[in-house]
Amino acid sequence: MKALAGLCRAQREGEDRTMSEADQPLETALVQARSRNVPCALPAHEPSLQEAYAIQRAVMARSNMPVMVWKLALTSAPAREAFGAAEPAVGRLAASAILNTGAEARAAWAETYAEAEIVFELGADLPPQAAPYTRESVLPAIK
């Protein structure tokens, strides 16, 4: 999935990677890069969506940070086409990745990006159902 490129920045051409960096699992490389505040080389092969979700779960588990927000992306056909995705994608954010109104952001890497979000906080769980949720069925659950 092309969106994986947003997880870590490819090393510039000509830079050498050690064998240990090349052989370690991607989740290990991502956790180490974050803890050292350094870029991470892209993987040799592009993970499938299921592999990317497994990597995401492993990174969150190793970081020992609770999931504070679930993100849904690529929900429209044009967005999926632009990123070469067959289905919407789900992401997790830990509290440390969230800046509240008035917070000051500092550049952590040479390439730092910000993404504005529209957030809906649910005050009640939505019960499982076979049919898609409607606006009318979801609105009462929103805080």
PDB file of C-alpha atoms in Angstrom:
ATOM      1  CA  MET A   1       0.000   0.000   0.000  1.00  0.00           C
ATOM      2  CA  LYS A   2       1.466   3.342  -1.040  1.00  0.00           C
ATOM      3  CA  ALA A   3       0.351   4.927   2.246  1.00  0.00           C
ATOM      4  CA  LEU A   4       3.011   2.867   4.035  1.00  0.00           C
ATOM      5  CA  ALA A   5       5.537   5.366   2.693  1.00  0.00           C
ATOM      6  CA  GLY A   6       4.159   7.808   5.241  1.00  0.00           C
ATOM      7  CA  LEU A   7       5.284   5.524   8.067  1.00  0.00           C
ATOM      8  CA  CYS A   8       8.961   6.033   7.469  1.00  0.00           C
ATOM      9  CA  ARG A   9      11.188   7.970   5.098  1.00  0.00           C
ATOM     10  CA  ALA A  10      13.370   6.085   2.662  1.00  0.00           C
ATOM     11  CA  GLN A  11      17.079   6.529   3.125  1.00  0.00           C
ATOM     12  CA  ARG A  12      18.720   8.647   0.487  1.00  0.00           C
ATOM     13  CA  GLU A  13      20.353   6.850  -2.410  1.00  0.00           C
ATOM     14  CA  GLY A  14      23.896   5.869  -1.628  1.00  0.00           C
ATOM     15  CA  GLU A  15      23.418   5.521   2.134  1.00  0.00           C
ATOM     16  CA  ASP A  16      24.389   2.136   3.485  1.00  0.00           C
ATOM     17  CA  ARG A  17      22.259   0.060   5.792  1.00  0.00           C
ATOM     18  CA  THR A  18      23.835  -2.461   8.096  1.00  0.00           C
ATOM     19  CA  MET A  19      22.839  -6.097   7.704  1.00  0.00           C
ATOM     20  CA  SER A  20      21.053  -6.006  11.052  1.00  0.00           C
ATOM     21  CA  GLU A  21      18.848  -3.112   9.886  1.00  0.00           C
ATOM     22  CA  ALA A  22      18.014  -4.921   6.664  1.00  0.00           C
ATOM     23  CA  ASP A  23      17.174  -8.203   8.393  1.00  0.00           C
ATOM     24  CA  GLN A  24      15.099  -6.968  11.328  1.00  0.00           C
ATOM     25  CA  PRO A  25      11.304  -6.972  11.213  1.00  0.00           C
ATOM     26  CA  LEU A  26       9.757  -3.694  10.090  1.00  0.00           C
ATOM     27  CA  GLU A  27       7.989  -3.188  13.427  1.00  0.00           C
ATOM     28  CA  THR A  28      11.383  -3.385  15.187  1.00  0.00           C
ATOM     29  CA  ALA A  29      12.894  -0.857  12.760  1.00  0.00           C
ATOM     30  CA  LEU A  30       9.949   1.509  13.251  1.00  0.00           C
ATOM     31  CA  VAL A  31      10.052   1.323  17.067  1.00  0.00           C
ATOM     32  CA  GLN A  32      13.831   1.847  17.098  1.00  0.00           C
ATOM     33  CA  ALA A  33      13.646   4.750  14.624  1.00  0.00           C
ATOM     34  CA  ARG A  34      10.999   6.470  16.734  1.00  0.00           C
ATOM     35  CA  SER A  35      12.904   5.983  19.975  1.00  0.00           C
ATOM     36  CA  ARG A  36      16.128   7.290  18.392  1.00  0.00           C
ATOM     37  CA  ASN A  37      14.376  10.082  16.477  1.00  0.00           C
ATOM     38  CA  VAL A  38      15.926   8.970  13.179  1.00  0.00           C
ATOM     39  CA  PRO A  39      14.501   8.037   9.765  1.00  0.00           C
ATOM     40  CA  CYS A  40      13.656   4.452   8.907  1.00  0.00           C
ATOM     41  CA  ALA A  41      14.427   2.710   5.634  1.00  0.00           C
ATOM     42  CA  LEU A  42      11.439   1.496   3.645  1.00  0.00           C
ATOM     43  CA  PRO A  43      11.016  -2.279   3.518  1.00  0.00           C
ATOM     44  CA  ALA A  44      12.407  -4.300   0.610  1.00  0.00           C
ATOM     45  CA  HIS A  45       8.882  -5.421  -0.306  1.00  0.00           C
ATOM     46  CA  GLU A  46       5.601  -3.563   0.016  1.00  0.00           C
ATOM     47  CA  PRO A  47       3.500  -5.209   2.731  1.00  0.00           C
ATOM     48  CA  SER A  48      -0.056  -6.239   1.988  1.00  0.00           C
ATOM     49  CA  LEU A  49      -2.811  -4.465   3.890  1.00  0.00           C
ATOM     50  CA  GLN A  50      -3.067  -7.406   6.304  1.00  0.00           C
ATOM     51  CA  GLU A  51       0.712  -7.359   6.871  1.00  0.00           C
ATOM     52  CA  ALA A  52       0.581  -3.585   7.437  1.00  0.00           C
ATOM     53  CA  TYR A  53      -2.161  -4.050  10.060  1.00  0.00           C
ATOM     54  CA  ALA A  54      -0.058  -6.735  11.779  1.00  0.00           C
ATOM     55  CA  ILE A  55       2.948  -4.359  11.798  1.00  0.00           C
ATOM     56  CA  GLN A  56       0.749  -1.590  13.197  1.00  0.00           C
ATOM     57  CA  ARG A  57      -0.512  -3.891  16.001  1.00  0.00           C
ATOM     58  CA  ALA A  58       3.047  -5.001  16.796  1.00  0.00           C
ATOM     59  CA  VAL A  59       4.372  -1.412  16.940  1.00  0.00           C
ATOM     60  CA  MET A  60       1.571  -0.378  19.294  1.00  0.00           C
ATOM     61  CA  ALA A  61       2.116  -3.456  21.477  1.00  0.00           C
ATOM     62  CA  ARG A  62       5.886  -2.880  21.689  1.00  0.00           C
ATOM     63  CA  SER A  63       5.486   0.817  22.395  1.00  0.00           C
ATOM     64  CA  ASN A  64       3.310   0.038  25.418  1.00  0.00           C
ATOM     65  CA  MET A  65       1.090   3.001  24.540  1.00  0.00           C
ATOM     66  CA  PRO A  66      -2.697   2.672  24.635  1.00  0.00           C
ATOM     67  CA  VAL A  67      -4.706   3.392  21.514  1.00  0.00           C
ATOM     68  CA  MET A  68      -6.427   6.740  22.065  1.00  0.00           C
ATOM     69  CA  VAL A  69      -7.909   7.283  18.597  1.00  0.00           C
ATOM     70  CA  TRP A  70      -8.918   5.075  15.708  1.00  0.00           C
ATOM     71  CA  LYS A  71      -8.651   6.672  12.263  1.00  0.00           C
ATOM     72  CA  LEU A  72     -10.548   5.701   9.136  1.00  0.00           C
ATOM     73  CA  ALA A  73      -9.010   6.722   5.826  1.00  0.00           C
ATOM     74  CA  LEU A  74      -9.549   6.268   2.119  1.00  0.00           C
ATOM     75  CA  THR A  75     -13.307   6.074   2.532  1.00  0.00           C
ATOM     76  CA  SER A  76     -14.145   7.337  -0.964  1.00  0.00           C
ATOM     77  CA  ALA A  77     -13.438   5.627  -4.267  1.00  0.00           C
ATOM     78  CA  PRO A  78     -11.341   8.592  -5.582  1.00  0.00           C
ATOM     79  CA  ALA A  79      -9.161   8.542  -2.448  1.00  0.00           C
ATOM     80  CA  ARG A  80      -8.618   4.774  -2.761  1.00  0.00           C
ATOM     81  CA  GLU A  81      -7.756   5.158  -6.441  1.00  0.00           C
ATOM     82  CA  ALA A  82      -5.224   7.903  -5.659  1.00  0.00           C
ATOM     83  CA  PHE A  83      -3.412   5.623  -3.173  1.00  0.00           C
ATOM     84  CA  GLY A  84      -3.901   2.343  -5.049  1.00  0.00           C
ATOM     85  CA  ALA A  85      -6.029   0.865  -2.260  1.00  0.00           C
ATOM     86  CA  ALA A  86      -8.872  -1.588  -2.729  1.00  0.00           C
ATOM     87  CA  GLU A  87     -10.587  -0.794   0.572  1.00  0.00           C
ATOM     88  CA  PRO A  88     -10.637   1.815   3.335  1.00  0.00           C
ATOM     89  CA  ALA A  89      -7.796   1.720   5.861  1.00  0.00           C
ATOM     90  CA  VAL A  90      -7.911   1.886   9.655  1.00  0.00           C
ATOM     91  CA  GLY A  91      -5.156   3.424  11.758  1.00  0.00           C
ATOM     92  CA  ARG A  92      -4.370   3.794  15.452  1.00  0.00           C
ATOM     93  CA  LEU A  93      -2.957   6.766  17.282  1.00  0.00           C
ATOM     94  CA  ALA A  94      -1.444   6.754  20.736  1.00  0.00           C
ATOM     95  CA  ALA A  95      -1.963   9.707  23.080  1.00  0.00           C
ATOM     96  CA  SER A  96       1.636  10.812  22.450  1.00  0.00           C
ATOM     97  CA  ALA A  97       0.798  11.342  18.757  1.00  0.00           C
ATOM     98  CA  ILE A  98      -2.098  13.712  19.428  1.00  0.00           C
ATOM     99  CA  LEU A  99      -1.743  17.468  19.855  1.00  0.00           C
ATOM    100  CA  ASN A 100      -4.666  19.319  21.392  1.00  0.00           C
ATOM    101  CA  THR A 101      -5.789  22.840  20.559  1.00  0.00           C
ATOM    102  CA  GLY A 102      -3.137  25.351  21.582  1.00  0.00           C
ATOM    103  CA  ALA A 103      -0.349  22.776  21.746  1.00  0.00           C
ATOM    104  CA  GLU A 104       2.981  23.704  20.177  1.00  0.00           C
ATOM    105  CA  ALA A 105       4.351  21.269  17.618  1.00  0.00           C
ATOM    106  CA  ARG A 106       8.075  20.892  17.119  1.00  0.00           C
ATOM    107  CA  ALA A 107       9.740  19.461  14.034  1.00  0.00           C
ATOM    108  CA  ALA A 108      10.960  15.989  14.930  1.00  0.00           C
ATOM    109  CA  TRP A 109      12.530  15.063  11.597  1.00  0.00           C
ATOM    110  CA  ALA A 110      13.701  16.829   8.476  1.00  0.00           C
ATOM    111  CA  GLU A 111      10.348  15.886   6.909  1.00  0.00           C
ATOM    112  CA  THR A 112       7.547  16.521   9.376  1.00  0.00           C
ATOM    113  CA  TYR A 113       3.894  16.539   8.378  1.00  0.00           C
ATOM    114  CA  ALA A 114       0.744  17.650  10.141  1.00  0.00           C
ATOM    115  CA  GLU A 115      -2.695  16.340   9.377  1.00  0.00           C
ATOM    116  CA  ALA A 116      -5.859  18.102  10.459  1.00  0.00           C
ATOM    117  CA  GLU A 117      -8.565  15.786  11.682  1.00  0.00           C
ATOM    118  CA  ILE A 118     -12.282  16.009  12.179  1.00  0.00           C
ATOM    119  CA  VAL A 119     -13.083  14.122  15.351  1.00  0.00           C
ATOM    120  CA  PHE A 120     -16.361  12.673  16.532  1.00  0.00           C
ATOM    121  CA  GLU A 121     -16.342  11.343  20.071  1.00  0.00           C
ATOM    122  CA  LEU A 122     -18.883   8.669  20.836  1.00  0.00           C
ATOM    123  CA  GLY A 123     -20.578   8.843  24.214  1.00  0.00           C
ATOM    124  CA  ALA A 124     -22.182   5.422  23.780  1.00  0.00           C
ATOM    125  CA  ASP A 125     -21.289   2.226  21.967  1.00  0.00           C
ATOM    126  CA  LEU A 126     -23.092   1.468  18.739  1.00  0.00           C
ATOM    127  CA  PRO A 127     -24.668  -1.982  18.899  1.00  0.00           C
ATOM    128  CA  PRO A 128     -23.643  -4.537  16.258  1.00  0.00           C
ATOM    129  CA  GLN A 129     -26.125  -4.727  13.412  1.00  0.00           C
ATOM    130  CA  ALA A 130     -26.329  -6.353  10.006  1.00  0.00           C
ATOM    131  CA  ALA A 131     -27.369  -3.211   8.102  1.00  0.00           C
ATOM    132  CA  PRO A 132     -25.136  -0.166   7.663  1.00  0.00           C
ATOM    133  CA  TYR A 133     -25.571   2.557  10.275  1.00  0.00           C
ATOM    134  CA  THR A 134     -27.554   5.591   9.216  1.00  0.00           C
ATOM    135  CA  ARG A 135     -27.052   9.203  10.196  1.00  0.00           C
ATOM    136  CA  GLU A 136     -30.148   8.957  12.361  1.00  0.00           C
ATOM    137  CA  SER A 137     -28.864   5.870  14.207  1.00  0.00           C
ATOM    138  CA  VAL A 138     -25.382   7.329  14.849  1.00  0.00           C
ATOM    139  CA  LEU A 139     -26.204  10.925  15.837  1.00  0.00           C
ATOM    140  CA  PRO A 140     -27.616  10.070  19.310  1.00  0.00           C
ATOM    141  CA  ALA A 141     -24.352   8.283  20.211  1.00  0.00           C
ATOM    142  CA  ILE A 142     -22.129  11.299  19.434  1.00  0.00           C
ATOM    143  CA  LYS A 143     -21.113  13.409  22.456  1.00  0.00           C
TER     144      LYS A 143
END
